[in-house]
CSV table of C-alpha atoms and ligand atoms in Angstrom, one decimal:
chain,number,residue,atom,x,y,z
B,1,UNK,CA,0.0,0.0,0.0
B,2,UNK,CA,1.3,3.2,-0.8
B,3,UNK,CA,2.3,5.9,1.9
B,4,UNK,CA,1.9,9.4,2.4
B,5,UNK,CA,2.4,12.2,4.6
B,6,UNK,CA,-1.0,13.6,3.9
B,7,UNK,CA,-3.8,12.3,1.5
B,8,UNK,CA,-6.4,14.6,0.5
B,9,UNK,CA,-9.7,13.4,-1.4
B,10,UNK,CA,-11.6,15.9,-3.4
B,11,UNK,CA,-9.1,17.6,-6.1
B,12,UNK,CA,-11.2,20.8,-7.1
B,13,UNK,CA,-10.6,24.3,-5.9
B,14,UNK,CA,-9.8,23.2,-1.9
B,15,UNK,CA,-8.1,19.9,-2.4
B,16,UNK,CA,-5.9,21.3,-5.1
B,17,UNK,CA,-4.8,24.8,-3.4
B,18,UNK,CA,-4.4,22.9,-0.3
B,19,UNK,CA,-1.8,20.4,-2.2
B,20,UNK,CA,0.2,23.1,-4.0
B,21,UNK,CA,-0.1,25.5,-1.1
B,22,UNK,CA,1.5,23.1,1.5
B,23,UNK,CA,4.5,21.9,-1.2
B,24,UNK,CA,5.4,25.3,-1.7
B,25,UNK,CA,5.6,26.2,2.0
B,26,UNK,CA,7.3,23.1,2.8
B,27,UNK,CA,11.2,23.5,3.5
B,28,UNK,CA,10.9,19.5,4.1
B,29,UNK,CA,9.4,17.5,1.3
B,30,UNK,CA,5.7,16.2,2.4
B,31,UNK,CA,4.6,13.4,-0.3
B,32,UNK,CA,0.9,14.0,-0.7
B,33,UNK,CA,-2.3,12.5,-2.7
B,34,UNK,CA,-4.7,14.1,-4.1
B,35,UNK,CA,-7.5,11.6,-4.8
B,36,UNK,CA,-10.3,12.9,-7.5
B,37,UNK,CA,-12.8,10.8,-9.6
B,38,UNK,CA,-13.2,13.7,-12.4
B,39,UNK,CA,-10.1,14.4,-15.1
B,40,UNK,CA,-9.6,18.3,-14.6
B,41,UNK,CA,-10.7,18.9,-18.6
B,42,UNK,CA,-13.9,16.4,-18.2
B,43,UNK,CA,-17.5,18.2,-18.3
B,44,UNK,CA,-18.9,16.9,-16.1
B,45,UNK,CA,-16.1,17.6,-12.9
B,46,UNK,CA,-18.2,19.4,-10.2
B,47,UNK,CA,-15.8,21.8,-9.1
B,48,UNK,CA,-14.3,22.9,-12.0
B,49,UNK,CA,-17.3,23.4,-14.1
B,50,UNK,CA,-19.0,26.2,-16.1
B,51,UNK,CA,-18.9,28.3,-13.2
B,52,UNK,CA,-17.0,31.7,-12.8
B,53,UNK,CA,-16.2,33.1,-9.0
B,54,UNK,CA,-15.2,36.3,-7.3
B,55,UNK,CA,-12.3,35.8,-5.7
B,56,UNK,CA,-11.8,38.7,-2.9
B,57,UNK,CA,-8.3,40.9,-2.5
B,58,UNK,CA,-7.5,38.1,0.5
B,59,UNK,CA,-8.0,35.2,-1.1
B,60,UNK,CA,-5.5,36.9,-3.5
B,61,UNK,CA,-3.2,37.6,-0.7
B,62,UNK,CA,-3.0,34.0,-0.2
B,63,UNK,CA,-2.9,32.8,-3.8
B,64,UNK,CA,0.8,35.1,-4.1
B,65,UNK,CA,1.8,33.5,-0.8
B,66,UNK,CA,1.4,29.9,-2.6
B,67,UNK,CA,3.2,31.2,-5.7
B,68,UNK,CA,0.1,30.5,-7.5
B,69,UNK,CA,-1.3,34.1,-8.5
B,70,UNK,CA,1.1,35.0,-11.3
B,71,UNK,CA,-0.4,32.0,-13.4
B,72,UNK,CA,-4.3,32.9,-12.6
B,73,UNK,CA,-3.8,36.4,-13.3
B,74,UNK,CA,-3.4,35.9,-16.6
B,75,UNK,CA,-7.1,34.8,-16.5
B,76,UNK,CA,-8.5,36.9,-13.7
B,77,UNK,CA,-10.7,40.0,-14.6
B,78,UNK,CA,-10.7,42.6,-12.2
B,79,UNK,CA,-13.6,44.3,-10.4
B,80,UNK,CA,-13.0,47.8,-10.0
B,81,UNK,CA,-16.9,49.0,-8.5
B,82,UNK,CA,-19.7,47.1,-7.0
B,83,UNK,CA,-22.9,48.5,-7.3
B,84,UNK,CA,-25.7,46.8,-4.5
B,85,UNK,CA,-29.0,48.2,-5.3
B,86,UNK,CA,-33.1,46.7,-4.6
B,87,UNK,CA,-34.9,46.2,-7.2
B,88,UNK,CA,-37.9,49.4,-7.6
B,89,UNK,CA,-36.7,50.8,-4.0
B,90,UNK,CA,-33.9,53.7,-3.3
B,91,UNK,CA,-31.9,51.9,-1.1
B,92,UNK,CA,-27.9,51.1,-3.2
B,93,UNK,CA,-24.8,51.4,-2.1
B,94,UNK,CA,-21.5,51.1,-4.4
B,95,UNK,CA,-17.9,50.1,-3.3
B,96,UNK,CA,-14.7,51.2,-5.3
B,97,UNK,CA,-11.0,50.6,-5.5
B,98,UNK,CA,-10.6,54.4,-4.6
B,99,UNK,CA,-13.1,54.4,-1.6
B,100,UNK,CA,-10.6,51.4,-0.2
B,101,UNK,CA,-7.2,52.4,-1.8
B,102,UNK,CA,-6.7,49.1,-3.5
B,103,UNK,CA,-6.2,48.2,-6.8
B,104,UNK,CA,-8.8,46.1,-7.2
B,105,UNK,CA,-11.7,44.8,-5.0
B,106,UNK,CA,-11.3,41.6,-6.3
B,107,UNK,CA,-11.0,39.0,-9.4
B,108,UNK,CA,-13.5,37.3,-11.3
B,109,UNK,CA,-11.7,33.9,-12.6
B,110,UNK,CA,-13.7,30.8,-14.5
B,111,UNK,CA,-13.3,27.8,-12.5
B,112,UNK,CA,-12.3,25.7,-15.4
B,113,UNK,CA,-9.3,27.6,-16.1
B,114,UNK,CA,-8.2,27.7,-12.7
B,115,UNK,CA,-8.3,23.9,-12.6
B,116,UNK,CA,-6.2,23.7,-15.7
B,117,UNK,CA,-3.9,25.7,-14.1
B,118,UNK,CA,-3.6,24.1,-11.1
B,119,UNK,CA,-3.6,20.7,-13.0
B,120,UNK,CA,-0.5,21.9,-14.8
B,121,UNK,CA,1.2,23.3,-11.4
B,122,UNK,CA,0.8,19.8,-9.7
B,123,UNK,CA,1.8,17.6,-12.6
B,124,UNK,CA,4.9,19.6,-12.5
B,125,UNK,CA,5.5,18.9,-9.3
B,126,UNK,CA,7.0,15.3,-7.9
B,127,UNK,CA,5.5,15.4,-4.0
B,128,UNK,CA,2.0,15.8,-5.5
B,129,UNK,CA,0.9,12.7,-6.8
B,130,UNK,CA,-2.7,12.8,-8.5
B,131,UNK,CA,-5.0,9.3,-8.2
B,132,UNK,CA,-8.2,9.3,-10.2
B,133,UNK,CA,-10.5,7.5,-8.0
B,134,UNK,CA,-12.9,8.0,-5.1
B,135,UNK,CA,-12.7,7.4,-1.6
B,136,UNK,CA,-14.6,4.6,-0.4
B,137,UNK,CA,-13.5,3.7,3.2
B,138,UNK,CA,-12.1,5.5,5.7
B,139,UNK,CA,-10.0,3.0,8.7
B,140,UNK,CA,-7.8,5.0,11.4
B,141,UNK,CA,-5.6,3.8,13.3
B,142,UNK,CA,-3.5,5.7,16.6
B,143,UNK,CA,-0.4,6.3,13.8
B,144,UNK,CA,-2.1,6.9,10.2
B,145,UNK,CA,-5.7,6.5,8.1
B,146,UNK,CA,-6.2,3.8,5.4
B,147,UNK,CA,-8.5,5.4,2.9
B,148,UNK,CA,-9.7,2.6,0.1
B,149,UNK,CA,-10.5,3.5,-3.3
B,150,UNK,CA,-13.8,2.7,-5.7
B,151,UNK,CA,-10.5,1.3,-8.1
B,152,UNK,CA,-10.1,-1.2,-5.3
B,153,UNK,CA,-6.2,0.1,-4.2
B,154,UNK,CA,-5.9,1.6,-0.9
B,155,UNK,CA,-3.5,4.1,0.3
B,156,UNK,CA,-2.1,5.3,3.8
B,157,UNK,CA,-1.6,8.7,5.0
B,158,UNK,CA,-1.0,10.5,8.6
B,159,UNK,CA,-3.7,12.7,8.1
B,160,UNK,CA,-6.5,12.7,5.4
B,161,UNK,CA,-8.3,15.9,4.7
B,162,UNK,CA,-11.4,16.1,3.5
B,163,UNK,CA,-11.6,18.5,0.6
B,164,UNK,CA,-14.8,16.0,-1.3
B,165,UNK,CA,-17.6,18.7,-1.2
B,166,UNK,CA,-21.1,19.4,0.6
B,167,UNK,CA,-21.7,15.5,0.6
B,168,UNK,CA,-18.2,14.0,1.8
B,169,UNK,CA,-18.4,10.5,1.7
B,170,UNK,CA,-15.0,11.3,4.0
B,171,UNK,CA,-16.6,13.1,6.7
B,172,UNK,CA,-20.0,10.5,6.6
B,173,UNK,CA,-17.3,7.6,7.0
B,174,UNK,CA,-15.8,9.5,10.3
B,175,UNK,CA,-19.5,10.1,11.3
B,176,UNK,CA,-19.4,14.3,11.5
B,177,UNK,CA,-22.4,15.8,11.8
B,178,UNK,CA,-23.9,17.7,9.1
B,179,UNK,CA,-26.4,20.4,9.7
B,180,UNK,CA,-28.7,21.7,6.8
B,181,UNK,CA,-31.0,24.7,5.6
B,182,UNK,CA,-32.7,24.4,2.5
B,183,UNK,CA,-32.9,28.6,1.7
B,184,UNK,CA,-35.7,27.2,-1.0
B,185,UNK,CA,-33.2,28.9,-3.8
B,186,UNK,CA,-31.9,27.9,-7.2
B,187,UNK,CA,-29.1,29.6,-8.8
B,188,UNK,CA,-29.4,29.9,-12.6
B,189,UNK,CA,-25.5,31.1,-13.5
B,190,UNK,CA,-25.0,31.6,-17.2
B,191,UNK,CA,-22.6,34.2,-19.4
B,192,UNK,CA,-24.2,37.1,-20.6
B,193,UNK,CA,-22.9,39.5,-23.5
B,194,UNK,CA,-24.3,43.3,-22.6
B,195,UNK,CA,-24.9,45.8,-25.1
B,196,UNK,CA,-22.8,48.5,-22.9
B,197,UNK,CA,-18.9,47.8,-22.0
B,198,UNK,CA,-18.8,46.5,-18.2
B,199,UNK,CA,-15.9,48.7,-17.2
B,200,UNK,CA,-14.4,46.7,-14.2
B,201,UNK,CA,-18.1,46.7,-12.6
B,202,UNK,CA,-19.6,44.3,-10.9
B,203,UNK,CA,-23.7,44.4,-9.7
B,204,UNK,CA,-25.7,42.8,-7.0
B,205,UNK,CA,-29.3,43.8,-7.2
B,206,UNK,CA,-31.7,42.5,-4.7
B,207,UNK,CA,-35.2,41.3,-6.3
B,208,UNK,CA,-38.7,39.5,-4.6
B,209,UNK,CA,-37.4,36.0,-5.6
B,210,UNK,CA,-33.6,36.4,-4.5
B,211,UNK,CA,-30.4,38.4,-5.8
B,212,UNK,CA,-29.1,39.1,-9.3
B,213,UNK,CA,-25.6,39.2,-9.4
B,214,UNK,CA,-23.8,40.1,-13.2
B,215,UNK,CA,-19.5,39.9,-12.1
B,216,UNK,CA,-17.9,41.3,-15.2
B,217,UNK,CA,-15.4,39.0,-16.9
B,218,UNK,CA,-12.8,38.9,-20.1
B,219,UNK,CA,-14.0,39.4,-23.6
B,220,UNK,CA,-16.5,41.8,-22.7
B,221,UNK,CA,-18.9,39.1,-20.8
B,222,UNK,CA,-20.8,39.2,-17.5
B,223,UNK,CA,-21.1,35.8,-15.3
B,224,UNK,CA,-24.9,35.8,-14.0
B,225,UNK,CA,-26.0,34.0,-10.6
B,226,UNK,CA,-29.6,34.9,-10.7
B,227,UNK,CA,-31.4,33.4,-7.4
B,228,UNK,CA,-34.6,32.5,-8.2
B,229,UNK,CA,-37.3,30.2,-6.1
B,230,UNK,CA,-37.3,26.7,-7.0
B,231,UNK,CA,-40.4,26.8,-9.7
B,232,UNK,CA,-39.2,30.3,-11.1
B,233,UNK,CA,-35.8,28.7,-12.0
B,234,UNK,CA,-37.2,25.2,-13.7
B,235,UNK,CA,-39.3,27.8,-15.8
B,236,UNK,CA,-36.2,29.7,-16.7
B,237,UNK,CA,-34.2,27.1,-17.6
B,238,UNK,CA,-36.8,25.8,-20.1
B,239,UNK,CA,-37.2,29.3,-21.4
B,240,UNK,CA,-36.0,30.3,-25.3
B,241,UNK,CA,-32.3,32.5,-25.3
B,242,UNK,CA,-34.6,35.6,-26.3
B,243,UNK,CA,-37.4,35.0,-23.4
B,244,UNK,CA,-34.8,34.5,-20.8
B,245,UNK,CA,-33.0,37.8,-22.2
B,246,UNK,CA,-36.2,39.7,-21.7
B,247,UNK,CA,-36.7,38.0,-17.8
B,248,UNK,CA,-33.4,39.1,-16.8
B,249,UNK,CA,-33.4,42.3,-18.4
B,250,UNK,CA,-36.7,43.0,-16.8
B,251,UNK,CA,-35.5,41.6,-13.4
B,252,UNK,CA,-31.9,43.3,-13.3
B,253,UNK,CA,-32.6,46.6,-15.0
B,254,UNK,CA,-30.6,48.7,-17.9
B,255,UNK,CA,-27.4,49.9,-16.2
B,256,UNK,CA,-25.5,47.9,-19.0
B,257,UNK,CA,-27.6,48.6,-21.7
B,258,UNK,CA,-30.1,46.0,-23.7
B,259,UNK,CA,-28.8,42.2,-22.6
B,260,UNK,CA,-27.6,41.0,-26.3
B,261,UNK,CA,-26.7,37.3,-25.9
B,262,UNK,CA,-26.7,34.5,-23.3
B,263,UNK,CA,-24.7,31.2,-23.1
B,264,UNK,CA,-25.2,27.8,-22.0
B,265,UNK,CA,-27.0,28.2,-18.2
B,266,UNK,CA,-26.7,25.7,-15.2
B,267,UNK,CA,-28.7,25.9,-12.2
B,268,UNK,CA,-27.4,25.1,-8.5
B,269,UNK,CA,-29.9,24.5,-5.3
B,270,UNK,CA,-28.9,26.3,-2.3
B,271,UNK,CA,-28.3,25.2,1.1
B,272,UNK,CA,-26.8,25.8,4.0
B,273,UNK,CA,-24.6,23.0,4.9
B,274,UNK,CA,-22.0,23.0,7.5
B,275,UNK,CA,-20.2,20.6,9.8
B,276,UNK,CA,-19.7,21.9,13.8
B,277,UNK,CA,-16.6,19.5,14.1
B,278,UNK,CA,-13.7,20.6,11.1
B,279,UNK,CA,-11.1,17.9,12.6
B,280,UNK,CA,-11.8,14.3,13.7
B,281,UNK,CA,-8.8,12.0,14.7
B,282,UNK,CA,-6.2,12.4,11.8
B,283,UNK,CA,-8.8,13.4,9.8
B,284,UNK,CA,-9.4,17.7,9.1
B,285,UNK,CA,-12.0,18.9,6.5
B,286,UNK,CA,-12.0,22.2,4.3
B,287,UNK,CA,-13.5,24.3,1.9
B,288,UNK,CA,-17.2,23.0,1.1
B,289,UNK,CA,-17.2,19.8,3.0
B,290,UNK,CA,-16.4,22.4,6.0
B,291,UNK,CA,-19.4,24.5,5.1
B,292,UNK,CA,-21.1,25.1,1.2
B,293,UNK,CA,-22.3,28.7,1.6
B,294,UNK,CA,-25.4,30.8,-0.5
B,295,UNK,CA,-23.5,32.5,-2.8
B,296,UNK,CA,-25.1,35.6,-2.1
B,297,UNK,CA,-22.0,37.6,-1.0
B,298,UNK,CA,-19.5,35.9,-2.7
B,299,UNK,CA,-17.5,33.7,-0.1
B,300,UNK,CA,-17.7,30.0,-0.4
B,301,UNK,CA,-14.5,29.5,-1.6
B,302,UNK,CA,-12.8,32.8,-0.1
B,303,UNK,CA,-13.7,31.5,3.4
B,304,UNK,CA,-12.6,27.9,2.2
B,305,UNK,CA,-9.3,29.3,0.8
B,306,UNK,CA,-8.9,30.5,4.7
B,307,UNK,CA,-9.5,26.5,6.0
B,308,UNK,CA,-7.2,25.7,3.5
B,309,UNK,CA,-4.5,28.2,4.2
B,310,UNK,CA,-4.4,27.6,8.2
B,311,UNK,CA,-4.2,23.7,7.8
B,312,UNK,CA,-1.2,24.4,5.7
B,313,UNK,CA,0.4,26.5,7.6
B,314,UNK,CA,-0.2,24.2,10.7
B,315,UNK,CA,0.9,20.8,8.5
B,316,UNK,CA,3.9,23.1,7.2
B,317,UNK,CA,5.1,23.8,10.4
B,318,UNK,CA,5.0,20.2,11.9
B,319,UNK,CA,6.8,18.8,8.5
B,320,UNK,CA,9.5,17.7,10.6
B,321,UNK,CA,7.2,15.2,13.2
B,322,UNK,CA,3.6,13.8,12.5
B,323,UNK,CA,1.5,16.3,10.5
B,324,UNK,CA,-1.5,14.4,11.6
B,325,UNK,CA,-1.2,14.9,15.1
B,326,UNK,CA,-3.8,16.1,17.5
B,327,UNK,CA,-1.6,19.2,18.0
B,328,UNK,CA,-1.7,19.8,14.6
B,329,UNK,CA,-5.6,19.7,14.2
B,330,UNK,CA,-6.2,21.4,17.5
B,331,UNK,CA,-4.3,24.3,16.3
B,332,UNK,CA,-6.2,24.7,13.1
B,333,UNK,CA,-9.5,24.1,14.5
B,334,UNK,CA,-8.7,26.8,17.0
B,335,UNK,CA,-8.0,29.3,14.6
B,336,UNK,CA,-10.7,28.6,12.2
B,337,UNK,CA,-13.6,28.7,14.6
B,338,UNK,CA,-14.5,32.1,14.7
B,339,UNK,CA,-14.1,33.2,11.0
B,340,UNK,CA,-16.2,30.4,9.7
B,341,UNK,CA,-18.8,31.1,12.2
B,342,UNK,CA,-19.0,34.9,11.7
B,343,UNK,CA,-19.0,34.3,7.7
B,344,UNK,CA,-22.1,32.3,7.9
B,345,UNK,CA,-23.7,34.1,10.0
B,346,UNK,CA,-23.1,36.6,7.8
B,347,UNK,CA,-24.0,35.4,4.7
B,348,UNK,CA,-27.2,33.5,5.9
B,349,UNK,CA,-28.5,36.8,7.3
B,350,UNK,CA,-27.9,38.5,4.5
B,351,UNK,CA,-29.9,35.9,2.6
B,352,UNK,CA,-32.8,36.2,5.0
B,353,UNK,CA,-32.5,40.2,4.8
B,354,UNK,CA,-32.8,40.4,0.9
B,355,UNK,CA,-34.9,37.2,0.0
B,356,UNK,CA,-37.9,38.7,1.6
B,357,UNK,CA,-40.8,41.2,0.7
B,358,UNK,CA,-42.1,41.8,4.2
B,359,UNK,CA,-43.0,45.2,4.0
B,360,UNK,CA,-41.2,46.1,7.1
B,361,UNK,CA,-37.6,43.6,6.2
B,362,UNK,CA,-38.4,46.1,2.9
B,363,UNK,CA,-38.3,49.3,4.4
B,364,UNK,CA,-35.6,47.9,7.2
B,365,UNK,CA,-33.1,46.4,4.3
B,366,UNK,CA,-32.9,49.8,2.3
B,367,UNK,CA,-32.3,52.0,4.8
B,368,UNK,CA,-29.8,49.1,5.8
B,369,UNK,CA,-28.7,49.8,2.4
B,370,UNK,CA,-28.6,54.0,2.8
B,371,UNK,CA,-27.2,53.9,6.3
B,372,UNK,CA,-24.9,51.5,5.0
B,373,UNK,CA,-23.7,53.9,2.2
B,374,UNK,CA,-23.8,57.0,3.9
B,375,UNK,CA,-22.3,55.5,7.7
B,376,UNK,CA,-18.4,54.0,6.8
B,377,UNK,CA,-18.8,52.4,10.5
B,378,UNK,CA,-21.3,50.1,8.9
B,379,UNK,CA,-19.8,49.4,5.5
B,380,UNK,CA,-16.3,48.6,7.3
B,381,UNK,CA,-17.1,44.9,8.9
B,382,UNK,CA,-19.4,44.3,6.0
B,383,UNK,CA,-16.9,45.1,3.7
B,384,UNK,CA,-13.9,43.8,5.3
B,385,UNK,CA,-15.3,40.9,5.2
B,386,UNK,CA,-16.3,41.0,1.6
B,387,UNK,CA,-12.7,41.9,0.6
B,388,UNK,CA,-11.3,39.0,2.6
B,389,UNK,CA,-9.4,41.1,5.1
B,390,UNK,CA,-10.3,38.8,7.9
B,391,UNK,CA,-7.7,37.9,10.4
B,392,UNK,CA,-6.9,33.9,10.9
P,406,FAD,C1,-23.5,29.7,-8.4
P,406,FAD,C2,-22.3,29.8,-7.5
P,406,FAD,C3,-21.5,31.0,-7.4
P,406,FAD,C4,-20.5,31.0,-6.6
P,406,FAD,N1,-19.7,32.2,-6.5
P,406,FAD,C5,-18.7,32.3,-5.7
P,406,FAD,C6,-17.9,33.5,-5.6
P,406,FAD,O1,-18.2,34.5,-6.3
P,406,FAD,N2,-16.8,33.5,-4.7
P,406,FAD,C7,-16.5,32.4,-3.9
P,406,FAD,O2,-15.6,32.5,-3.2
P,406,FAD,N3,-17.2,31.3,-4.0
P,406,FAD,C8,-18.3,31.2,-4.8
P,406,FAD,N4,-19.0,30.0,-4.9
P,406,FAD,C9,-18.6,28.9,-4.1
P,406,FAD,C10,-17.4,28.1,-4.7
P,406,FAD,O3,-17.6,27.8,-6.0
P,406,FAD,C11,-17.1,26.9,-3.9
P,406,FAD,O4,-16.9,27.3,-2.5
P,406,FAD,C12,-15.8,26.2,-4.3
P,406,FAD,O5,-15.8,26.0,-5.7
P,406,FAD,C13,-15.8,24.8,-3.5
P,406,FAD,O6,-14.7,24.1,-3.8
P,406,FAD,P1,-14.4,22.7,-3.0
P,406,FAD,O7,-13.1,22.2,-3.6
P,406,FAD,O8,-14.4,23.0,-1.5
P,406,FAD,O9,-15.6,21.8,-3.2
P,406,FAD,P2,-16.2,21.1,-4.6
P,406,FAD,O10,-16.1,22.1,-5.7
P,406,FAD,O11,-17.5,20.6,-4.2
P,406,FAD,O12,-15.3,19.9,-4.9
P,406,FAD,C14,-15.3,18.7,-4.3
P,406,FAD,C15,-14.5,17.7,-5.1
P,406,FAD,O13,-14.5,16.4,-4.5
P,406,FAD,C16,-14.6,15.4,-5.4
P,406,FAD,N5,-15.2,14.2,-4.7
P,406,FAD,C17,-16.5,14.0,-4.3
P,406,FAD,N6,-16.6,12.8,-3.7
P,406,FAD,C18,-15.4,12.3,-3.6
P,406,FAD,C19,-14.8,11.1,-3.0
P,406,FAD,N7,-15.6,10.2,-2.4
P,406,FAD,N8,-13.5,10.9,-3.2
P,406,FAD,C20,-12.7,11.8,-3.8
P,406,FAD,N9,-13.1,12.9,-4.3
P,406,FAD,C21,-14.5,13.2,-4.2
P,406,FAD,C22,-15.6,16.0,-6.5
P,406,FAD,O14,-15.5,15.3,-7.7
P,406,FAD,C23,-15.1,17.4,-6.5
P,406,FAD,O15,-14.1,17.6,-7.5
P,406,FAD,C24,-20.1,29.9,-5.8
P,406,FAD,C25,-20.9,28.7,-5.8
P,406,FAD,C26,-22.0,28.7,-6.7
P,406,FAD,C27,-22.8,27.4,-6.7
């Protein structure tokens, strides 16, 4: 059976950084697996799909301390304003790279280049080996984990970190709890072509059946996570190019101009999952497994990059002794209990705030929105927190 200092199963956005982060922070060589049923070019691989994100100015931060920025800058599109507004009400509030003296407020990147980049980064890269396969079993033992494979091979490892998603057959096999709020959501995400030039801007716009969000992106194209409810977003789906055009358009406004052309969609349900315990005996999870966010404000994988960054640092500086130790994993659970608890918090209230027409949440969430613009006391946490400025 093969042996390594860490195995991690899931290789999408967590499991991968997490890989390349802790080999490049490494003085001492740490072999590592990454185990990942999907080939990084295949459609159907869950994490890096048809999907774009935001990444934040800290999650950015991190990405130059891994040595892994240079390469996804080359794709990255900066956002330079955000616009918030509620759909037919006053209440908006903007945010821009002079208001916060930096250069940009954050990146939008397609996941599927981010995974070929990353695929190229490990394959370079002889402590990273990459097993295509799924984790089956999960045995522990006082010294290591045996984790079995669907290909029927097993391998060892002194810790093994979950990084396999909202599901985690890992985290099921160490029996973690996972607690669950169905936000009766659907995100419709698509690419839209606009007939005015996007300009570095990015827009959230808060509507009766959940937010709009257009994040502008290269060529001239916007990526569109349009909330809907349930029902609202099988009838989109099914709708014609032109009658979905008109939908959006009505639903999002004409601060870009007419809406000219729209690419393949995808829709996502969303829930709140999260798991209480991150660490189990030689066993620590990240990035979605941890906690799969609304992506309302932006932060799944900004607050995952954060797990994924404070394990490494923690593996990293144990290289030299057991990196699956319960010193190891108390550390990082220590430092990552407050941050993932005030992000969703966070997020989850702010879904609650805008996915509601109560007259009086109505009223409440734009002068929220005015006092928000026009008091900096109460755009700072908010906005700190959007930018990824949060302390670990
Ligand atoms: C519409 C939408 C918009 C979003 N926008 C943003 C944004 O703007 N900013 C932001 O920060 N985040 C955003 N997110 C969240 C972000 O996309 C996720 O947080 C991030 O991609 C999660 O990555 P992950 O690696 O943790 O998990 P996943 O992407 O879920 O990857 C899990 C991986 O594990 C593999 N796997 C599953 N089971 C097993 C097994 N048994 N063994 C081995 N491997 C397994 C899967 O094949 C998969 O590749 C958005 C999400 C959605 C849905």
């Amino acid at each position: 059976m093969k042996q390594f200092d860490v195995v991690i199963a899931g290789g999408a956005m967590a499991g991968m950084t997490l890989a390349l982060a802790i080999n490049k922070l490494s003085q001492q060589p740490l072999s590592i697996a990454v185990i990942e049923p999907f080939q990084v070019d295949h459609q159907a691989h869950p994490g890096f799909d048809s999907r774009s994100i935001a990444l934040s100015y800290g999650t950015v931060s991190i990405l130059k301390q891994f040595g892994l920025w240079d390469e996804i800058a080359k794709v990255a599109t900066p956002i330079e304003h955000i616009h918030v507004s509620d759909r037919s009400h006053a209440g908006m509030t903007d945010i821009d790279t002079q208001e916060v003296g930096l250069e940009a407020l954050g990146y939008v990147v397609e996941l599927a280049d981010v995974g070929r980049i990353y695929h190229q980064q490990a394959q370079l890269d002889n402590n990273i080996e990459l097993i295509q396969s799924s984790v089956s079993q999960v045995i522990r033992e006082e010294t290591k984990v045996q984790v079995t494979l669907t290909n029927d091979t097993a391998v060892e490892g002194k810790l093994l970190v979950a990084a396999d998603g909202a599901i985690s057959t890992c985290c099921q096999q160490v029996g973690l709890e996972l607690t669950e709020h169905d936000f009766d959501q659907v995100a419709v995400i698509a690419n839209i072509t606009t007939e005015l030039a996007h300009n570095g801007q990015a827009f959230e716009r808060f509507t009766d059946s959940g937010p709009v969000a257009l994040l502008p992106m290269s060529e001239g194209r916007m990526s569109l996570v349009w909330c809907l409810r349930p029902e609202q977003a099988t009838e989109v789906m099914g709708y014609s190019d032109e009658q979905f055009l008109a939908q959006l358009q009505s639903a999002f406004g004409w601060r870009l101009g007419g809406l000219k052309k729209v690419g393949q969609r995808a829709s996502y349900p969303l829930l709140l999952r999260y798991r209480q315990q991150n660490v189990s005996h030689r066993f620590a999870v990240v990035g979605n497994a941890a906690q799969t966010l609304h992506p309302i404000a932006g932060q799944g994988f900004n607050l995952g990059i954060r797990d994924v960054a404070t394990l490494a640092e923690s593996i990293v500086a144990h290289a030299a002794g057991d990196v699956g130790s319960y010193k190891v994993l108390k550390h990082f659970k220590q430092l990552r209990r407050e941050d993932r608890h005030a992000t969703i918090a966070m997020t989850s209230s702010l879904v609650h705030l805008f996915s509601n027409d109560y007259l009086a949440t109505r009223i409440g969430r734009n002068l929220g929105l005015f006092a928000m613009d026009n008091l900096p006391v109460l755009k700072t946490p908010l906005l700190r927190r959007t930018l990824g400025l949060v302390s670990r």
